[in-house]
Amino acid sequence: MTNEAVKEAGISIPGEKTPFKSKDQWKLGTKGKELLRVDSLKMYYPIKGGFLGRTVNHVKAVDDISFTIYEGETVSIVGESGCGKSTTGRAIMRLEEPTAGRVWFEGTDLLKLTKKQMLRKRRELQMIFQDPYASLNPRKTAAQTLEEALKIQQIVPADKRRERAIELLEMVGLAAYQADRFPHEFSGGQRQRIGIARALSVNPKLVICDEAVSALDVSIQAQVLNLLKKLQKELKLTYLFISHDLGVVRHISNRIIVMYLGKIVEIADKASLFNDAQHPYTQALLSAIPSLNPANKKERTILKGDIPSPIDPPGGCRFHTRCPFARDRCKTDTPELRKVKDRSFHLAACHFMEEIEAARSR
């Protein structure tokens, strides 16, 4: 993939020394300026073995991925369990230290910050976790949870923290009288609202939502998604939304990144991805979405076999062991992300996507 095509697609160029050449560089259409850029990110977990406990292998959870997020948009990462999407979010936040790569946030390389500097930087990057109960301290009330975040980041005077905590609860749809309740006294949806309030308490610019609605009932999911969209508009937030549910992703996303076994296989805007996905893996995921309209029912693509182990991933294209279109080249050559047709911002990593598309059109 040429550097020109990479720039057009809003993806960073690995090895580039500076994050910006000019203030408005790296624009994606009219979506605004770059907020976050991930360059060649890797997250390997060592496997110890032998008498001396040496590293004998690695789990390659995230293996050399790059993407960019622009101010005000929602970029979603989707894929099956174990594809590396949640690990990507945790690595960006430095909740786990990446093995390699760079993470630029507004021109600052987060991976070069000290722990103290990163603590201060987290005022601008916050995370909403999957389990709304496990992420809350069961011994702290809702108000105390929010006051603790305000205290750590020192953005509200001590005598104003209680007032601010109640404002935040009301902002996410909870009442002031619920401020002194403990997590077990709330429903799952209400606990997740507290988690959202905690993330917003420090006025972040980027919020990483790690499976933020997957533990909730469908009706509650819709309420929380609508709340997130409302808050994004009011507070000018940017989201990195991590999910395995394409129905949820379709509701909230501007652009979508599809991951498989630690690699990005497709990046596109929402309309392009759902109307004309190019990678066979993405096509299989979309075919599994149920439709209430019989006229829109698609032929289901059944993937053969299980996801290979990230300890010893297949050579070439990692999807070739399950791909119905795989050929000999797929077993040896790793496909690069490249532009789809004349769409500047739609990329797919497949050697034969043009031939597959032509066959589908017949």
mmCIF file of C-alpha atoms in Angstrom:
data_model
loop_
_atom_site.group_PDB
_atom_site.id
_atom_site.type_symbol
_atom_site.label_atom_id
_atom_site.label_comp_id
_atom_site.label_asym_id
_atom_site.label_seq_id
_atom_site.Cartn_x
_atom_site.Cartn_y
_atom_site.Cartn_z
ATOM 1 C CA MET A 1 0.000 0.000 0.000
ATOM 2 C CA THR A 2 1.501 3.350 -1.011
ATOM 3 C CA ASN A 3 2.038 6.197 1.444
ATOM 4 C CA GLU A 4 -0.414 8.293 -0.595
ATOM 5 C CA ALA A 5 -3.150 5.689 -0.237
ATOM 6 C CA VAL A 6 -2.418 5.380 3.465
ATOM 7 C CA LYS A 7 -2.789 9.126 3.957
ATOM 8 C CA GLU A 8 -6.020 9.231 1.997
ATOM 9 C CA ALA A 9 -7.468 6.505 4.195
ATOM 10 C CA GLY A 10 -6.638 8.296 7.411
ATOM 11 C CA ILE A 11 -4.080 5.729 8.523
ATOM 12 C CA SER A 12 -0.722 6.684 9.940
ATOM 13 C CA ILE A 13 2.544 5.886 8.223
ATOM 14 C CA PRO A 14 4.681 3.569 10.386
ATOM 15 C CA GLY A 15 8.042 5.103 11.186
ATOM 16 C CA GLU A 16 7.106 8.709 10.519
ATOM 17 C CA LYS A 17 8.989 10.928 12.970
ATOM 18 C CA THR A 18 6.424 13.631 13.621
ATOM 19 C CA PRO A 19 2.686 13.329 14.108
ATOM 20 C CA PHE A 20 1.782 16.458 12.148
ATOM 21 C CA LYS A 21 3.221 18.330 9.184
ATOM 22 C CA SER A 22 0.609 21.052 9.492
ATOM 23 C CA LYS A 23 -2.231 21.849 11.859
ATOM 24 C CA ASP A 24 -4.989 20.467 9.618
ATOM 25 C CA GLN A 25 -3.120 17.479 8.163
ATOM 26 C CA TRP A 26 -4.621 13.978 8.206
ATOM 27 C CA LYS A 27 -8.198 15.108 7.710
ATOM 28 C CA LEU A 28 -10.742 12.495 6.764
ATOM 29 C CA GLY A 29 -13.317 14.226 4.596
ATOM 30 C CA THR A 30 -14.881 16.896 6.815
ATOM 31 C CA LYS A 31 -14.511 14.983 10.077
ATOM 32 C CA GLY A 32 -11.985 17.407 11.533
ATOM 33 C CA LYS A 33 -8.444 17.118 12.782
ATOM 34 C CA GLU A 34 -6.657 14.054 14.037
ATOM 35 C CA LEU A 35 -7.120 13.274 17.712
ATOM 36 C CA LEU A 36 -5.545 9.825 18.092
ATOM 37 C CA ARG A 37 -3.147 7.924 15.900
ATOM 38 C CA VAL A 38 -2.038 4.357 16.535
ATOM 39 C CA ASP A 39 1.155 3.342 14.722
ATOM 40 C CA SER A 40 2.243 -0.293 14.291
ATOM 41 C CA LEU A 41 0.858 -1.309 17.691
ATOM 42 C CA LYS A 42 1.816 -4.734 19.012
ATOM 43 C CA MET A 43 0.730 -6.479 22.188
ATOM 44 C CA TYR A 44 2.492 -9.787 22.835
ATOM 45 C CA TYR A 45 2.060 -11.737 26.056
ATOM 46 C CA PRO A 46 5.039 -13.949 26.977
ATOM 47 C CA ILE A 47 4.538 -17.653 27.654
ATOM 48 C CA LYS A 48 6.946 -18.986 30.250
ATOM 49 C CA GLY A 49 8.182 -22.553 30.308
ATOM 50 C CA GLY A 50 11.024 -24.820 31.237
ATOM 51 C CA PHE A 51 12.950 -25.182 34.479
ATOM 52 C CA LEU A 52 14.175 -21.557 34.473
ATOM 53 C CA GLY A 53 10.858 -20.055 33.470
ATOM 54 C CA ARG A 54 12.164 -18.578 30.253
ATOM 55 C CA THR A 55 9.952 -17.097 27.571
ATOM 56 C CA VAL A 56 9.279 -19.881 25.082
ATOM 57 C CA ASN A 57 6.616 -18.210 22.955
ATOM 58 C CA HIS A 58 4.183 -15.305 22.810
ATOM 59 C CA VAL A 59 0.448 -14.793 22.524
ATOM 60 C CA LYS A 60 0.165 -12.265 19.690
ATOM 61 C CA ALA A 61 -3.018 -10.535 20.840
ATOM 62 C CA VAL A 62 -2.455 -7.415 18.726
ATOM 63 C CA ASP A 63 -0.001 -7.695 15.863
ATOM 64 C CA ASP A 64 1.078 -4.537 14.062
ATOM 65 C CA ILE A 65 -2.072 -2.443 13.600
ATOM 66 C CA SER A 66 -2.418 1.220 12.632
ATOM 67 C CA PHE A 67 -5.422 3.540 12.534
ATOM 68 C CA THR A 68 -6.474 7.117 13.180
ATOM 69 C CA ILE A 69 -9.408 8.724 14.980
ATOM 70 C CA TYR A 70 -10.615 12.248 14.276
ATOM 71 C CA GLU A 71 -12.320 14.716 16.576
ATOM 72 C CA GLY A 72 -16.043 14.235 17.035
ATOM 73 C CA GLU A 73 -16.374 10.843 15.344
ATOM 74 C CA THR A 74 -17.124 7.373 16.637
ATOM 75 C CA VAL A 75 -14.776 4.670 15.406
ATOM 76 C CA SER A 76 -15.777 1.123 16.270
ATOM 77 C CA ILE A 77 -13.609 -1.991 16.441
ATOM 78 C CA VAL A 78 -15.480 -5.249 15.824
ATOM 79 C CA GLY A 79 -14.561 -8.911 15.619
ATOM 80 C CA GLU A 80 -14.986 -12.246 17.305
ATOM 81 C CA SER A 81 -13.829 -12.860 20.872
ATOM 82 C CA GLY A 82 -10.052 -13.074 21.006
ATOM 83 C CA CYS A 83 -9.406 -10.881 17.967
ATOM 84 C CA GLY A 84 -7.548 -8.266 20.058
ATOM 85 C CA LYS A 85 -10.090 -5.448 20.100
ATOM 86 C CA SER A 86 -10.284 -5.004 23.903
ATOM 87 C CA THR A 87 -6.516 -5.407 24.207
ATOM 88 C CA THR A 88 -6.134 -2.539 21.725
ATOM 89 C CA GLY A 89 -8.208 -0.263 23.949
ATOM 90 C CA ARG A 90 -6.284 -1.213 27.085
ATOM 91 C CA ALA A 91 -2.955 -0.685 25.300
ATOM 92 C CA ILE A 92 -3.980 2.804 24.157
ATOM 93 C CA MET A 93 -4.858 3.685 27.760
ATOM 94 C CA ARG A 94 -1.632 2.029 28.941
ATOM 95 C CA LEU A 95 -3.567 -0.144 31.358
ATOM 96 C CA GLU A 96 -1.246 -2.708 29.805
ATOM 97 C CA GLU A 97 2.101 -1.697 28.341
ATOM 98 C CA PRO A 98 2.347 -2.358 24.579
ATOM 99 C CA THR A 99 5.159 -4.509 23.256
ATOM 100 C CA ALA A 100 5.881 -2.131 20.377
ATOM 101 C CA GLY A 101 4.419 0.755 18.410
ATOM 102 C CA ARG A 102 3.434 4.338 19.086
ATOM 103 C CA VAL A 103 0.224 5.978 20.245
ATOM 104 C CA TRP A 104 -0.098 9.661 19.444
ATOM 105 C CA PHE A 105 -2.754 11.718 21.213
ATOM 106 C CA GLU A 106 -2.939 15.338 20.044
ATOM 107 C CA GLY A 107 0.712 15.178 19.039
ATOM 108 C CA THR A 108 1.950 13.542 22.270
ATOM 109 C CA ASP A 109 3.356 10.011 22.202
ATOM 110 C CA LEU A 110 1.580 8.416 25.161
ATOM 111 C CA LEU A 111 4.041 5.550 25.347
ATOM 112 C CA LYS A 112 6.880 7.921 26.208
ATOM 113 C CA LEU A 113 5.118 9.497 29.193
ATOM 114 C CA THR A 114 6.077 8.618 32.756
ATOM 115 C CA LYS A 115 3.409 7.026 34.969
ATOM 116 C CA LYS A 116 2.785 10.375 36.650
ATOM 117 C CA GLN A 117 2.480 12.154 33.306
ATOM 118 C CA MET A 118 0.155 9.436 32.019
ATOM 119 C CA LEU A 119 -2.047 9.807 35.097
ATOM 120 C CA ARG A 120 -2.547 13.480 34.267
ATOM 121 C CA LYS A 121 -3.081 12.686 30.584
ATOM 122 C CA ARG A 122 -5.919 10.315 31.475
ATOM 123 C CA ARG A 123 -8.015 13.380 32.209
ATOM 124 C CA GLU A 124 -8.364 13.548 28.437
ATOM 125 C CA LEU A 125 -8.706 9.805 27.780
ATOM 126 C CA GLN A 126 -11.214 7.763 29.746
ATOM 127 C CA MET A 127 -12.591 4.244 29.539
ATOM 128 C CA ILE A 128 -16.007 2.666 30.127
ATOM 129 C CA PHE A 129 -15.636 -1.009 30.990
ATOM 130 C CA GLN A 130 -17.724 -4.025 30.030
ATOM 131 C CA ASP A 131 -18.853 -5.189 33.472
ATOM 132 C CA PRO A 132 -20.568 -2.276 35.254
ATOM 133 C CA TYR A 133 -20.462 -4.100 38.594
ATOM 134 C CA ALA A 134 -16.840 -5.293 38.573
ATOM 135 C CA SER A 135 -15.615 -1.826 37.553
ATOM 136 C CA LEU A 136 -17.236 -0.122 40.575
ATOM 137 C CA ASN A 137 -15.983 -0.320 44.159
ATOM 138 C CA PRO A 138 -18.760 -2.145 46.079
ATOM 139 C CA ARG A 139 -17.824 -0.247 49.263
ATOM 140 C CA LYS A 140 -18.298 3.200 47.757
ATOM 141 C CA THR A 141 -21.572 4.955 47.020
ATOM 142 C CA ALA A 142 -22.258 6.403 43.588
ATOM 143 C CA ALA A 143 -21.338 9.875 44.799
ATOM 144 C CA GLN A 144 -18.132 8.668 46.463
ATOM 145 C CA THR A 145 -17.087 6.908 43.250
ATOM 146 C CA LEU A 146 -17.410 10.129 41.287
ATOM 147 C CA GLU A 147 -15.840 12.265 44.004
ATOM 148 C CA GLU A 148 -12.805 9.971 44.030
ATOM 149 C CA ALA A 149 -12.183 10.604 40.324
ATOM 150 C CA LEU A 150 -12.528 14.358 40.875
ATOM 151 C CA LYS A 151 -10.085 14.172 43.788
ATOM 152 C CA ILE A 152 -7.440 12.193 41.900
ATOM 153 C CA GLN A 153 -7.441 14.585 38.957
ATOM 154 C CA GLN A 154 -7.772 17.676 41.193
ATOM 155 C CA ILE A 155 -10.188 19.499 38.901
ATOM 156 C CA VAL A 156 -12.882 20.407 41.441
ATOM 157 C CA PRO A 157 -12.338 21.913 44.935
ATOM 158 C CA ALA A 158 -13.148 19.588 47.832
ATOM 159 C CA ASP A 159 -16.216 21.580 48.889
ATOM 160 C CA LYS A 160 -17.691 21.378 45.361
ATOM 161 C CA ARG A 161 -17.148 17.652 44.667
ATOM 162 C CA ARG A 162 -20.442 16.455 46.110
ATOM 163 C CA GLU A 163 -22.354 19.002 44.054
ATOM 164 C CA ARG A 164 -20.475 18.047 40.900
ATOM 165 C CA ALA A 165 -21.067 14.334 41.546
ATOM 166 C CA ILE A 166 -24.829 14.885 41.710
ATOM 167 C CA GLU A 167 -24.703 16.955 38.498
ATOM 168 C CA LEU A 168 -22.954 14.064 36.762
ATOM 169 C CA LEU A 169 -25.501 11.527 37.981
ATOM 170 C CA GLU A 170 -28.336 13.685 36.705
ATOM 171 C CA MET A 171 -26.501 14.123 33.404
ATOM 172 C CA VAL A 172 -26.618 10.358 32.805
ATOM 173 C CA GLY A 173 -30.251 9.976 33.810
ATOM 174 C CA LEU A 174 -29.998 9.134 37.524
ATOM 175 C CA ALA A 175 -31.598 11.100 40.365
ATOM 176 C CA ALA A 176 -29.928 13.060 43.159
ATOM 177 C CA TYR A 177 -31.523 10.851 45.833
ATOM 178 C CA GLN A 178 -29.628 7.852 44.402
ATOM 179 C CA ALA A 179 -26.240 9.424 45.111
ATOM 180 C CA ASP A 180 -25.772 7.594 48.425
ATOM 181 C CA ARG A 181 -26.679 4.153 47.150
ATOM 182 C CA PHE A 182 -24.099 1.394 46.714
ATOM 183 C CA PRO A 183 -23.549 -0.487 43.434
ATOM 184 C CA HIS A 184 -25.584 -3.528 44.496
ATOM 185 C CA GLU A 185 -28.623 -1.270 44.922
ATOM 186 C CA PHE A 186 -28.624 -0.352 41.226
ATOM 187 C CA SER A 187 -29.662 -2.343 38.154
ATOM 188 C CA GLY A 188 -27.073 -3.254 35.510
ATOM 189 C CA GLY A 189 -28.098 -0.368 33.283
ATOM 190 C CA GLN A 190 -27.949 2.087 36.178
ATOM 191 C CA ARG A 191 -24.492 0.838 37.180
ATOM 192 C CA GLN A 192 -23.286 1.391 33.644
ATOM 193 C CA ARG A 193 -24.640 4.940 33.794
ATOM 194 C CA ILE A 194 -22.490 5.477 36.893
ATOM 195 C CA GLY A 195 -19.521 4.160 34.909
ATOM 196 C CA ILE A 196 -20.301 6.632 32.136
ATOM 197 C CA ALA A 197 -20.615 9.464 34.666
ATOM 198 C CA ARG A 198 -17.240 8.526 36.157
ATOM 199 C CA ALA A 199 -15.614 8.600 32.715
ATOM 200 C CA LEU A 200 -17.131 12.031 31.995
ATOM 201 C CA SER A 201 -16.298 13.470 35.408
ATOM 202 C CA VAL A 202 -12.859 14.668 34.303
ATOM 203 C CA ASN A 203 -14.033 16.245 31.017
ATOM 204 C CA PRO A 204 -12.275 13.868 28.589
ATOM 205 C CA LYS A 205 -11.864 14.360 24.864
ATOM 206 C CA LEU A 206 -11.712 10.656 23.946
ATOM 207 C CA VAL A 207 -13.761 7.914 25.604
ATOM 208 C CA ILE A 208 -12.958 4.251 24.941
ATOM 209 C CA CYS A 209 -16.100 2.129 25.354
ATOM 210 C CA ASP A 210 -14.991 -1.466 25.864
ATOM 211 C CA GLU A 211 -18.066 -3.644 25.241
ATOM 212 C CA ALA A 212 -19.958 -0.999 27.205
ATOM 213 C CA VAL A 213 -23.427 -2.433 26.497
ATOM 214 C CA SER A 214 -22.763 -6.144 25.933
ATOM 215 C CA ALA A 215 -23.664 -7.108 29.522
ATOM 216 C CA LEU A 216 -27.041 -5.324 29.353
ATOM 217 C CA ASP A 217 -30.483 -6.395 28.175
ATOM 218 C CA VAL A 218 -31.371 -5.339 24.639
ATOM 219 C CA SER A 219 -33.864 -2.673 25.742
ATOM 220 C CA ILE A 220 -31.327 -1.226 28.176
ATOM 221 C CA GLN A 221 -28.631 -1.349 25.487
ATOM 222 C CA ALA A 222 -30.711 0.998 23.339
ATOM 223 C CA GLN A 223 -31.144 3.441 26.233
ATOM 224 C CA VAL A 224 -27.403 3.503 26.971
ATOM 225 C CA LEU A 225 -26.491 3.892 23.293
ATOM 226 C CA ASN A 226 -28.882 6.805 22.934
ATOM 227 C CA LEU A 227 -27.401 8.339 26.070
ATOM 228 C CA LEU A 228 -23.867 7.998 24.656
ATOM 229 C CA LYS A 229 -24.938 9.680 21.400
ATOM 230 C CA LYS A 230 -26.664 12.476 23.297
ATOM 231 C CA LEU A 231 -23.614 13.100 25.488
ATOM 232 C CA GLN A 232 -21.314 13.024 22.462
ATOM 233 C CA LYS A 233 -23.294 15.808 20.831
ATOM 234 C CA GLU A 234 -23.596 17.918 23.988
ATOM 235 C CA LEU A 235 -20.001 17.509 25.210
ATOM 236 C CA LYS A 236 -18.253 17.199 21.809
ATOM 237 C CA LEU A 237 -16.837 13.790 22.668
ATOM 238 C CA THR A 238 -14.941 11.343 20.478
ATOM 239 C CA TYR A 239 -15.506 7.606 20.941
ATOM 240 C CA LEU A 240 -13.522 4.465 20.284
ATOM 241 C CA PHE A 241 -16.304 1.897 20.565
ATOM 242 C CA ILE A 242 -15.295 -1.749 20.999
ATOM 243 C CA SER A 243 -17.956 -4.383 20.394
ATOM 244 C CA HIS A 244 -18.639 -7.819 18.919
ATOM 245 C CA ASP A 245 -22.224 -6.842 18.034
ATOM 246 C CA LEU A 246 -22.578 -5.396 14.540
ATOM 247 C CA GLY A 247 -26.145 -4.307 15.257
ATOM 248 C CA VAL A 248 -24.906 -2.095 18.076
ATOM 249 C CA VAL A 249 -22.012 -0.828 15.989
ATOM 250 C CA ARG A 250 -24.353 0.122 13.154
ATOM 251 C CA HIS A 251 -26.351 2.315 15.521
ATOM 252 C CA ILE A 252 -23.469 4.394 16.837
ATOM 253 C CA SER A 253 -20.503 4.354 14.417
ATOM 254 C CA ASN A 254 -19.103 6.690 11.794
ATOM 255 C CA ARG A 255 -16.250 4.390 10.777
ATOM 256 C CA ILE A 256 -15.662 0.721 11.531
ATOM 257 C CA ILE A 257 -12.474 -1.304 11.935
ATOM 258 C CA VAL A 258 -12.800 -5.072 11.552
ATOM 259 C CA MET A 259 -10.173 -7.191 13.320
ATOM 260 C CA TYR A 260 -9.331 -10.862 13.009
ATOM 261 C CA LEU A 261 -6.718 -12.662 15.096
ATOM 262 C CA GLY A 262 -4.806 -9.506 16.019
ATOM 263 C CA LYS A 263 -4.873 -7.949 12.535
ATOM 264 C CA ILE A 264 -7.041 -5.314 10.871
ATOM 265 C CA VAL A 265 -8.756 -6.837 7.821
ATOM 266 C CA GLU A 266 -11.059 -3.979 6.790
ATOM 267 C CA ILE A 267 -11.656 -0.280 7.534
ATOM 268 C CA ALA A 268 -14.598 1.639 6.110
ATOM 269 C CA ASP A 269 -17.282 4.180 6.827
ATOM 270 C CA LYS A 270 -20.513 2.655 8.114
ATOM 271 C CA ALA A 271 -22.455 2.857 4.856
ATOM 272 C CA SER A 272 -19.687 1.300 2.762
ATOM 273 C CA LEU A 273 -19.111 -1.531 5.197
ATOM 274 C CA PHE A 274 -22.736 -2.560 5.643
ATOM 275 C CA ASN A 275 -23.702 -2.089 1.988
ATOM 276 C CA ASP A 276 -20.607 -3.433 0.264
ATOM 277 C CA ALA A 277 -18.118 -5.171 2.568
ATOM 278 C CA GLN A 278 -15.088 -6.485 0.692
ATOM 279 C CA HIS A 279 -13.250 -8.845 3.021
ATOM 280 C CA PRO A 280 -14.680 -12.390 3.247
ATOM 281 C CA TYR A 281 -14.519 -12.285 7.033
ATOM 282 C CA THR A 282 -16.563 -9.074 7.188
ATOM 283 C CA GLN A 283 -19.048 -10.545 4.734
ATOM 284 C CA ALA A 284 -19.458 -13.595 6.972
ATOM 285 C CA LEU A 285 -20.060 -11.407 10.036
ATOM 286 C CA LEU A 286 -22.679 -9.341 8.212
ATOM 287 C CA SER A 287 -24.461 -12.430 6.909
ATOM 288 C CA ALA A 288 -25.112 -13.506 10.504
ATOM 289 C CA ILE A 289 -27.135 -10.375 11.336
ATOM 290 C CA PRO A 290 -30.837 -11.321 11.531
ATOM 291 C CA SER A 291 -33.335 -9.304 9.490
ATOM 292 C CA LEU A 292 -37.039 -8.812 10.180
ATOM 293 C CA ASN A 293 -37.677 -8.175 6.501
ATOM 294 C CA PRO A 294 -37.684 -11.411 4.442
ATOM 295 C CA ALA A 295 -36.807 -9.410 1.327
ATOM 296 C CA ASN A 296 -33.512 -8.357 2.937
ATOM 297 C CA LYS A 297 -32.578 -11.834 4.091
ATOM 298 C CA LYS A 298 -29.050 -12.752 3.007
ATOM 299 C CA GLU A 299 -27.540 -16.148 2.378
ATOM 300 C CA ARG A 300 -25.679 -17.134 5.518
ATOM 301 C CA THR A 301 -21.919 -17.634 5.172
ATOM 302 C CA ILE A 302 -20.835 -20.386 7.547
ATOM 303 C CA LEU A 303 -17.178 -20.192 8.496
ATOM 304 C CA LYS A 304 -15.487 -23.549 8.808
ATOM 305 C CA GLY A 305 -13.309 -24.453 11.772
ATOM 306 C CA ASP A 306 -12.358 -22.481 14.861
ATOM 307 C CA ILE A 307 -10.228 -19.373 15.205
ATOM 308 C CA PRO A 308 -6.566 -20.448 15.136
ATOM 309 C CA SER A 309 -4.428 -19.919 18.226
ATOM 310 C CA PRO A 310 -2.799 -16.472 18.560
ATOM 311 C CA ILE A 311 0.239 -18.304 19.923
ATOM 312 C CA ASP A 312 0.948 -19.795 16.509
ATOM 313 C CA PRO A 313 -1.153 -17.875 13.970
ATOM 314 C CA PRO A 314 -1.293 -19.107 10.354
ATOM 315 C CA GLY A 315 1.191 -17.740 7.867
ATOM 316 C CA GLY A 316 0.140 -15.463 5.034
ATOM 317 C CA CYS A 317 -3.441 -14.276 5.462
ATOM 318 C CA ARG A 318 -4.540 -15.283 8.942
ATOM 319 C CA PHE A 319 -8.065 -15.885 7.725
ATOM 320 C CA HIS A 320 -7.106 -18.393 5.030
ATOM 321 C CA THR A 321 -7.806 -21.440 7.233
ATOM 322 C CA ARG A 322 -11.500 -20.490 7.373
ATOM 323 C CA CYS A 323 -11.950 -18.538 4.147
ATOM 324 C CA PRO A 324 -14.144 -20.102 1.434
ATOM 325 C CA PHE A 325 -12.139 -18.244 -1.249
ATOM 326 C CA ALA A 326 -8.610 -19.095 -0.040
ATOM 327 C CA ARG A 327 -5.920 -20.008 -2.578
ATOM 328 C CA ASP A 328 -2.280 -21.049 -2.328
ATOM 329 C CA ARG A 329 -1.067 -17.443 -2.291
ATOM 330 C CA CYS A 330 -3.155 -16.766 0.829
ATOM 331 C CA LYS A 331 -1.104 -19.346 2.742
ATOM 332 C CA THR A 332 2.217 -17.612 2.113
ATOM 333 C CA ASP A 333 1.716 -13.892 1.371
ATOM 334 C CA THR A 334 0.359 -11.497 4.003
ATOM 335 C CA PRO A 335 -2.153 -9.146 2.327
ATOM 336 C CA GLU A 336 -1.832 -5.415 2.905
ATOM 337 C CA LEU A 337 -4.690 -3.013 3.504
ATOM 338 C CA ARG A 338 -5.444 -1.408 0.150
ATOM 339 C CA LYS A 339 -8.037 0.913 -1.292
ATOM 340 C CA VAL A 340 -11.346 -0.535 -2.447
ATOM 341 C CA LYS A 341 -12.335 0.644 -5.940
ATOM 342 C CA ASP A 342 -12.525 4.428 -5.978
ATOM 343 C CA ARG A 343 -13.354 4.801 -2.288
ATOM 344 C CA SER A 344 -10.586 6.736 -0.603
ATOM 345 C CA PHE A 345 -11.619 5.714 2.885
ATOM 346 C CA HIS A 346 -12.471 2.045 2.388
ATOM 347 C CA LEU A 347 -9.611 -0.419 2.794
ATOM 348 C CA ALA A 348 -9.486 -4.196 2.878
ATOM 349 C CA ALA A 349 -6.683 -6.737 3.300
ATOM 350 C CA CYS A 350 -7.506 -9.411 0.738
ATOM 351 C CA HIS A 351 -5.466 -10.552 -2.272
ATOM 352 C CA PHE A 352 -8.521 -11.420 -4.344
ATOM 353 C CA MET A 353 -11.225 -8.967 -3.286
ATOM 354 C CA GLU A 354 -11.787 -7.736 -6.871
ATOM 355 C CA GLU A 355 -12.291 -11.278 -8.137
ATOM 356 C CA ILE A 356 -14.591 -12.134 -5.208
ATOM 357 C CA GLU A 357 -16.628 -8.989 -5.859
ATOM 358 C CA ALA A 358 -16.924 -9.815 -9.554
ATOM 359 C CA ALA A 359 -18.150 -13.308 -8.704
ATOM 360 C CA ARG A 360 -20.737 -11.922 -6.289
ATOM 361 C CA SER A 361 -22.026 -9.492 -8.931
ATOM 362 C CA ARG A 362 -22.792 -12.223 -11.468
#
